[in-house]
GROMACS .gro file of N, CA and C in nm:
model
  354
    1MET      N    1   0.155  -0.322   3.855
    1MET     CA    2   0.072  -0.327   3.738
    1MET      C    3   0.153  -0.281   3.618
    2GLU      N    4   0.148  -0.357   3.508
    2GLU     CA    5   0.220  -0.318   3.386
    2GLU      C    6   0.143  -0.211   3.311
    3PRO      N    7   0.214  -0.119   3.243
    3PRO     CA    8   0.144  -0.017   3.166
    3PRO      C    9   0.073  -0.081   3.048
    4LEU      N   10  -0.037  -0.019   3.009
    4LEU     CA   11  -0.110  -0.067   2.891
    4LEU      C   12  -0.024  -0.051   2.767
    5PRO      N   13  -0.034  -0.143   2.672
    5PRO     CA   14   0.043  -0.128   2.548
    5PRO      C   15  -0.003  -0.003   2.474
    6ALA      N   16   0.092   0.061   2.409
    6ALA     CA   17   0.062   0.183   2.334
    6ALA      C   18  -0.027   0.150   2.215
    7VAL      N   19  -0.114   0.242   2.182
    7VAL     CA   20  -0.198   0.229   2.064
    7VAL      C   21  -0.116   0.276   1.944
    8ILE      N   22  -0.104   0.188   1.845
    8ILE     CA   23  -0.027   0.220   1.725
    8ILE      C   24  -0.124   0.261   1.616
    9GLU      N   25  -0.107   0.382   1.567
    9GLU     CA   26  -0.186   0.431   1.454
    9GLU      C   27  -0.096   0.423   1.331
   10VAL      N   28  -0.152   0.376   1.219
   10VAL     CA   29  -0.075   0.373   1.093
   10VAL      C   30  -0.151   0.456   0.992
   11ARG      N   31  -0.076   0.539   0.920
   11ARG     CA   32  -0.135   0.622   0.815
   11ARG      C   33  -0.045   0.618   0.693
   12LYS      N   34  -0.099   0.661   0.582
   12LYS     CA   35  -0.024   0.666   0.456
   12LYS      C   36  -0.002   0.812   0.418
   13ASP      N   37   0.123   0.846   0.388
   13ASP     CA   38   0.156   0.980   0.341
   13ASP      C   39   0.204   0.968   0.198
   14GLU      N   40   0.115   0.993   0.103
   14GLU     CA   41   0.147   0.975  -0.038
   14GLU      C   42   0.248   1.077  -0.089
   15THR      N   43   0.262   1.191  -0.020
   15THR     CA   44   0.356   1.293  -0.067
   15THR      C   45   0.500   1.248  -0.055
   16VAL      N   46   0.530   1.161   0.043
   16VAL     CA   47   0.667   1.110   0.061
   16VAL      C   48   0.674   0.958   0.043
   17ARG      N   49   0.564   0.898  -0.001
   17ARG     CA   50   0.554   0.754  -0.028
   17ARG      C   51   0.594   0.672   0.094
   18LEU      N   52   0.530   0.702   0.208
   18LEU     CA   53   0.558   0.631   0.333
   18LEU      C   54   0.429   0.590   0.403
   19TYR      N   55   0.432   0.473   0.462
   19TYR     CA   56   0.336   0.438   0.566
   19TYR      C   57   0.405   0.477   0.695
   20GLU      N   58   0.332   0.544   0.783
   20GLU     CA   59   0.392   0.592   0.907
   20GLU      C   60   0.318   0.533   1.026
   21ALA      N   61   0.394   0.488   1.124
   21ALA     CA   62   0.337   0.441   1.249
   21ALA      C   63   0.354   0.551   1.353
   22LEU      N   64   0.246   0.579   1.424
   22LEU     CA   65   0.248   0.685   1.525
   22LEU      C   66   0.203   0.629   1.659
   23ILE      N   67   0.268   0.676   1.763
   23ILE     CA   68   0.226   0.651   1.900
   23ILE      C   69   0.214   0.788   1.966
   24ASP      N   70   0.098   0.815   2.021
   24ASP     CA   71   0.071   0.945   2.084
   24ASP      C   72   0.103   1.061   1.991
   25GLY      N   73   0.071   1.045   1.863
   25GLY     CA   74   0.090   1.152   1.765
   25GLY      C   75   0.231   1.168   1.712
   26GLN      N   76   0.325   1.089   1.760
   26GLN     CA   77   0.464   1.098   1.716
   26GLN      C   78   0.496   0.984   1.619
   27VAL      N   79   0.561   1.015   1.506
   27VAL     CA   80   0.602   0.913   1.412
   27VAL      C   81   0.717   0.833   1.474
   28VAL      N   82   0.697   0.702   1.486
   28VAL     CA   83   0.798   0.615   1.546
   28VAL      C   84   0.848   0.510   1.447
   29GLY      N   85   0.787   0.505   1.329
   29GLY     CA   86   0.830   0.408   1.229
   29GLY      C   87   0.779   0.445   1.091
   30THR      N   88   0.852   0.399   0.990
   30THR     CA   89   0.812   0.424   0.851
   30THR      C   90   0.832   0.298   0.769
   31LEU      N   91   0.749   0.285   0.666
   31LEU     CA   92   0.761   0.178   0.567
   31LEU      C   93   0.746   0.244   0.431
   32ALA      N   94   0.854   0.244   0.354
   32ALA     CA   95   0.857   0.313   0.225
   32ALA      C   96   0.801   0.224   0.114
   33TYR      N   97   0.737   0.288   0.018
   33TYR     CA   98   0.689   0.216  -0.099
   33TYR      C   99   0.722   0.296  -0.225
   34GLU      N  100   0.724   0.226  -0.336
   34GLU     CA  101   0.748   0.287  -0.467
   34GLU      C  102   0.642   0.237  -0.563
   35THR      N  103   0.621   0.313  -0.668
   35THR     CA  104   0.535   0.267  -0.777
   35THR      C  105   0.615   0.277  -0.906
   36THR      N  106   0.612   0.169  -0.981
   36THR     CA  107   0.680   0.165  -1.110
   36THR      C  108   0.590   0.093  -1.208
   37GLY      N  109   0.553   0.162  -1.314
   37GLY     CA  110   0.467   0.100  -1.414
   37GLY      C  111   0.335   0.051  -1.358
   38GLY      N  112   0.282   0.121  -1.259
   38GLY     CA  113   0.156   0.081  -1.198
   38GLY      C  114   0.168  -0.029  -1.094
   39ARG      N  115   0.289  -0.076  -1.069
   39ARG     CA  116   0.310  -0.182  -0.969
   39ARG      C  117   0.364  -0.119  -0.841
   40PHE      N  118   0.314  -0.164  -0.728
   40PHE     CA  119   0.360  -0.116  -0.598
   40PHE      C  120   0.465  -0.210  -0.543
   41SER      N  121   0.564  -0.151  -0.476
   41SER     CA  122   0.668  -0.229  -0.408
   41SER      C  123   0.693  -0.167  -0.271
   42LEU      N  124   0.709  -0.253  -0.171
   42LEU     CA  125   0.748  -0.210  -0.037
   42LEU      C  126   0.899  -0.225  -0.029
   43THR      N  127   0.969  -0.114  -0.004
   43THR     CA  128   1.114  -0.116  -0.021
   43THR      C  129   1.194  -0.126   0.108
   44HIS      N  130   1.156  -0.056   0.213
   44HIS     CA  131   1.230  -0.066   0.338
   44HIS      C  132   1.150  -0.007   0.454
   45SER      N  133   1.185  -0.054   0.573
   45SER     CA  134   1.116  -0.007   0.692
   45SER      C  135   1.217   0.039   0.796
   46TYR      N  136   1.167   0.123   0.886
   46TYR     CA  137   1.251   0.172   0.995
   46TYR      C  138   1.161   0.196   1.116
   47VAL      N  139   1.207   0.153   1.232
   47VAL     CA  140   1.140   0.181   1.360
   47VAL      C  141   1.244   0.238   1.454
   48GLU      N  142   1.207   0.346   1.523
   48GLU     CA  143   1.298   0.408   1.620
   48GLU      C  144   1.351   0.301   1.716
   49HIS      N  145   1.479   0.310   1.748
   49HIS     CA  146   1.544   0.209   1.832
   49HIS      C  147   1.470   0.183   1.963
   50ASP      N  148   1.426   0.288   2.030
   50ASP     CA  149   1.360   0.269   2.160
   50ASP      C  150   1.216   0.221   2.148
   51GLN      N  151   1.166   0.205   2.025
   51GLN     CA  152   1.030   0.159   2.004
   51GLN      C  153   1.022   0.019   1.943
   52ARG      N  154   1.135  -0.044   1.923
   52ARG     CA  155   1.138  -0.175   1.857
   52ARG      C  156   1.083  -0.285   1.948
   53HIS      N  157   1.039  -0.394   1.886
   53HIS     CA  158   0.985  -0.511   1.955
   53HIS      C  159   0.854  -0.481   2.026
   54ARG      N  160   0.776  -0.392   1.966
   54ARG     CA  161   0.645  -0.356   2.022
   54ARG      C  162   0.533  -0.379   1.920
   55GLY      N  163   0.566  -0.442   1.806
   55GLY     CA  164   0.464  -0.470   1.705
   55GLY      C  165   0.443  -0.359   1.604
   56ILE      N  166   0.529  -0.258   1.607
   56ILE     CA  167   0.511  -0.142   1.520
   56ILE      C  168   0.535  -0.179   1.373
   57ALA      N  169   0.644  -0.247   1.345
   57ALA     CA  170   0.672  -0.286   1.206
   57ALA      C  171   0.566  -0.382   1.154
   58SER      N  172   0.519  -0.472   1.238
   58SER     CA  173   0.413  -0.564   1.196
   58SER      C  174   0.284  -0.489   1.164
   59ALA      N  175   0.251  -0.389   1.244
   59ALA     CA  176   0.131  -0.309   1.218
   59ALA      C  177   0.143  -0.236   1.085
   60MET      N  178   0.263  -0.181   1.055
   60MET     CA  179   0.282  -0.113   0.927
   60MET      C  180   0.274  -0.212   0.810
   61ALA      N  181   0.336  -0.328   0.825
   61ALA     CA  182   0.334  -0.428   0.719
   61ALA      C  183   0.190  -0.471   0.688
   62ARG      N  184   0.114  -0.502   0.792
   62ARG     CA  185  -0.025  -0.545   0.775
   62ARG      C  186  -0.108  -0.435   0.706
   63TYR      N  187  -0.095  -0.313   0.754
   63TYR     CA  188  -0.170  -0.200   0.698
   63TYR      C  189  -0.134  -0.180   0.550
   64ALA      N  190  -0.005  -0.180   0.520
   64ALA     CA  191   0.040  -0.157   0.382
   64ALA      C  192  -0.006  -0.270   0.290
   65LEU      N  193   0.006  -0.394   0.334
   65LEU     CA  194  -0.038  -0.506   0.251
   65LEU      C  195  -0.188  -0.500   0.224
   66GLU      N  196  -0.265  -0.465   0.326
   66GLU     CA  197  -0.410  -0.451   0.307
   66GLU      C  198  -0.440  -0.339   0.209
   67ASP      N  199  -0.376  -0.224   0.228
   67ASP     CA  200  -0.398  -0.108   0.142
   67ASP      C  201  -0.358  -0.138  -0.003
   68LEU      N  202  -0.238  -0.189  -0.022
   68LEU     CA  203  -0.188  -0.210  -0.158
   68LEU      C  204  -0.258  -0.326  -0.228
   69SER      N  205  -0.300  -0.427  -0.156
   69SER     CA  206  -0.369  -0.538  -0.222
   69SER      C  207  -0.504  -0.492  -0.277
   70GLN      N  208  -0.568  -0.394  -0.213
   70GLN     CA  209  -0.692  -0.337  -0.264
   70GLN      C  210  -0.667  -0.253  -0.389
   71ARG      N  211  -0.556  -0.181  -0.393
   71ARG     CA  212  -0.523  -0.094  -0.506
   71ARG      C  213  -0.462  -0.170  -0.622
   72GLN      N  214  -0.386  -0.273  -0.591
   72GLN     CA  215  -0.306  -0.344  -0.689
   72GLN      C  216  -0.390  -0.430  -0.782
   73GLY      N  217  -0.506  -0.477  -0.738
   73GLY     CA  218  -0.585  -0.566  -0.821
   73GLY      C  219  -0.520  -0.703  -0.831
   74GLN      N  220  -0.501  -0.751  -0.951
   74GLN     CA  221  -0.445  -0.884  -0.973
   74GLN      C  222  -0.293  -0.886  -0.970
   75ALA      N  223  -0.228  -0.771  -0.991
   75ALA     CA  224  -0.081  -0.767  -0.992
   75ALA      C  225  -0.029  -0.789  -0.850
   76ARG      N  226   0.085  -0.855  -0.840
   76ARG     CA  227   0.143  -0.885  -0.709
   76ARG      C  228   0.227  -0.767  -0.660
   77ILE      N  229   0.232  -0.751  -0.530
   77ILE     CA  230   0.309  -0.644  -0.466
   77ILE      C  231   0.454  -0.690  -0.455
   78GLY      N  232   0.547  -0.607  -0.498
   78GLY     CA  233   0.689  -0.639  -0.487
   78GLY      C  234   0.737  -0.614  -0.344
   79ILE      N  235   0.809  -0.710  -0.289
   79ILE     CA  236   0.862  -0.696  -0.153
   79ILE      C  237   1.014  -0.695  -0.161
   80TYR      N  238   1.073  -0.582  -0.125
   80TYR     CA  239   1.218  -0.564  -0.121
   80TYR      C  240   1.266  -0.533   0.020
   81CYS      N  241   1.175  -0.531   0.114
   81CYS     CA  242   1.204  -0.502   0.254
   81CYS      C  243   1.215  -0.635   0.329
   82GLY      N  244   1.328  -0.655   0.396
   82GLY     CA  245   1.351  -0.779   0.468
   82GLY      C  246   1.248  -0.806   0.576
   83PHE      N  247   1.207  -0.702   0.649
   83PHE     CA  248   1.109  -0.724   0.754
   83PHE      C  249   0.976  -0.767   0.696
   84VAL      N  250   0.931  -0.701   0.590
   84VAL     CA  251   0.801  -0.737   0.530
   84VAL      C  252   0.807  -0.878   0.472
   85ALA      N  253   0.922  -0.915   0.413
   85ALA     CA  254   0.937  -1.052   0.363
   85ALA      C  255   0.922  -1.152   0.477
   86ASP      N  256   0.984  -1.125   0.591
   86ASP     CA  257   0.970  -1.212   0.707
   86ASP      C  258   0.826  -1.214   0.758
   87TYR      N  259   0.760  -1.098   0.755
   87TYR     CA  260   0.620  -1.090   0.799
   87TYR      C  261   0.531  -1.179   0.711
   88VAL      N  262   0.553  -1.171   0.579
   88VAL     CA  263   0.473  -1.252   0.487
   88VAL      C  264   0.499  -1.401   0.510
   89GLU      N  265   0.623  -1.436   0.534
   89GLU     CA  266   0.654  -1.577   0.560
   89GLU      C  267   0.586  -1.625   0.689
   90ALA      N  268   0.571  -1.537   0.788
   90ALA     CA  269   0.503  -1.573   0.912
   90ALA      C  270   0.351  -1.568   0.899
   91HIS      N  271   0.302  -1.502   0.794
   91HIS     CA  272   0.157  -1.489   0.768
   91HIS      C  273   0.131  -1.534   0.624
   92PRO      N  274   0.132  -1.664   0.599
   92PRO     CA  275   0.126  -1.716   0.462
   92PRO      C  276   0.001  -1.678   0.383
   93ASP      N  277  -0.102  -1.627   0.449
   93ASP     CA  278  -0.220  -1.584   0.375
   93ASP      C  279  -0.189  -1.467   0.281
   94TRP      N  280  -0.074  -1.402   0.297
   94TRP     CA  281  -0.032  -1.292   0.207
   94TRP      C  282   0.053  -1.340   0.090
   95GLN      N  283   0.103  -1.462   0.094
   95GLN     CA  284   0.197  -1.508  -0.009
   95GLN      C  285   0.139  -1.502  -0.150
   96HIS      N  286   0.009  -1.519  -0.165
   96HIS     CA  287  -0.053  -1.513  -0.297
   96HIS      C  288  -0.049  -1.372  -0.358
   97ALA      N  289  -0.032  -1.272  -0.274
   97ALA     CA  290  -0.042  -1.133  -0.319
   97ALA      C  291   0.092  -1.065  -0.342
   98VAL      N  292   0.204  -1.134  -0.314
   98VAL     CA  293   0.334  -1.069  -0.319
   98VAL      C  294   0.436  -1.147  -0.399
   99ASP      N  295   0.538  -1.075  -0.444
   99ASP     CA  296   0.661  -1.133  -0.499
   99ASP      C  297   0.774  -1.086  -0.409
  100ILE      N  298   0.841  -1.179  -0.343
  100ILE     CA  299   0.951  -1.144  -0.254
  100ILE      C  300   1.081  -1.158  -0.330
  101ASN      N  301   1.163  -1.053  -0.324
  101ASN     CA  302   1.291  -1.054  -0.393
  101ASN      C  303   1.402  -1.027  -0.292
  102ARG      N  304   1.446  -1.130  -0.222
  102ARG     CA  305   1.550  -1.113  -0.120
  102ARG      C  306   1.686  -1.075  -0.179
  103SER      N  307   1.711  -1.108  -0.304
  103SER     CA  308   1.841  -1.075  -0.363
  103SER      C  309   1.855  -0.926  -0.389
  104ALA      N  310   1.745  -0.853  -0.382
  104ALA     CA  311   1.749  -0.710  -0.411
  104ALA      C  312   1.745  -0.625  -0.284
  105PHE      N  313   1.752  -0.685  -0.166
  105PHE     CA  314   1.744  -0.606  -0.043
  105PHE      C  315   1.865  -0.514  -0.034
  106ILE      N  316   1.837  -0.386  -0.010
  106ILE     CA  317   1.943  -0.287   0.006
  106ILE      C  318   1.909  -0.196   0.123
  107ALA      N  319   2.010  -0.140   0.184
  107ALA     CA  320   1.988  -0.044   0.292
  107ALA      C  321   1.974   0.094   0.230
  108THR      N  322   1.864   0.161   0.260
  108THR     CA  323   1.840   0.295   0.207
  108THR      C  324   1.779   0.382   0.315
  109HIS      N  325   1.768   0.509   0.287
  109HIS     CA  326   1.705   0.604   0.378
  109HIS      C  327   1.598   0.680   0.302
  110THR      N  328   1.488   0.713   0.369
  110THR     CA  329   1.386   0.797   0.309
  110THR      C  330   1.425   0.942   0.328
  111ALA      N  331   1.354   1.029   0.260
  111ALA     CA  332   1.378   1.172   0.277
  111ALA      C  333   1.359   1.211   0.423
  112ARG      N  334   1.260   1.154   0.489
  112ARG     CA  335   1.235   1.188   0.629
  112ARG      C  336   1.349   1.138   0.717
  113ASP      N  337   1.405   1.018   0.689
  113ASP     CA  338   1.517   0.966   0.768
  113ASP      C  339   1.637   1.059   0.760
  114THR      N  340   1.667   1.109   0.642
  114THR     CA  341   1.786   1.191   0.625
  114THR      C  342   1.769   1.331   0.681
  115THR      N  343   1.646   1.381   0.684
  115THR     CA  344   1.626   1.516   0.739
  115THR      C  345   1.610   1.516   0.889
  116SER      N  346   1.574   1.399   0.947
  116SER     CA  347   1.553   1.397   1.092
  116SER      C  348   1.676   1.349   1.168
  117GLY      N  349   1.785   1.320   1.095
  117GLY     CA  350   1.907   1.279   1.161
  117GLY      C  351   1.915   1.131   1.189
  118HIS      N  352   1.823   1.049   1.133
  118HIS     CA  353   1.824   0.903   1.154
  118HIS      C  354   1.889   0.835   1.038
   0.00000   0.00000   0.00000
């Protein structure tokens, strides 16, 4: 018998501007966002190596897009994260709500990434 898939909880931590994915209470992934001039942008995501390919990044992308589209109003959400850009392309119902800027993709680390040794 295969084990049941883990339940992925996603929450928003406004103090560090991250959406966090948790399994069994442990943070296993993050999706960073920024606000500039009242506009929200999703900048980069990270999932622990041993937790990849389990739908964690997709769960964070979906949660963040739902959350920010409610807050953003008519303005489009900036997408600078390669994974979220790919997610939107695979889920075209989000294309009306975002501006994807693939030329601006950069590798960065969040404050949590640098303090946890990742």
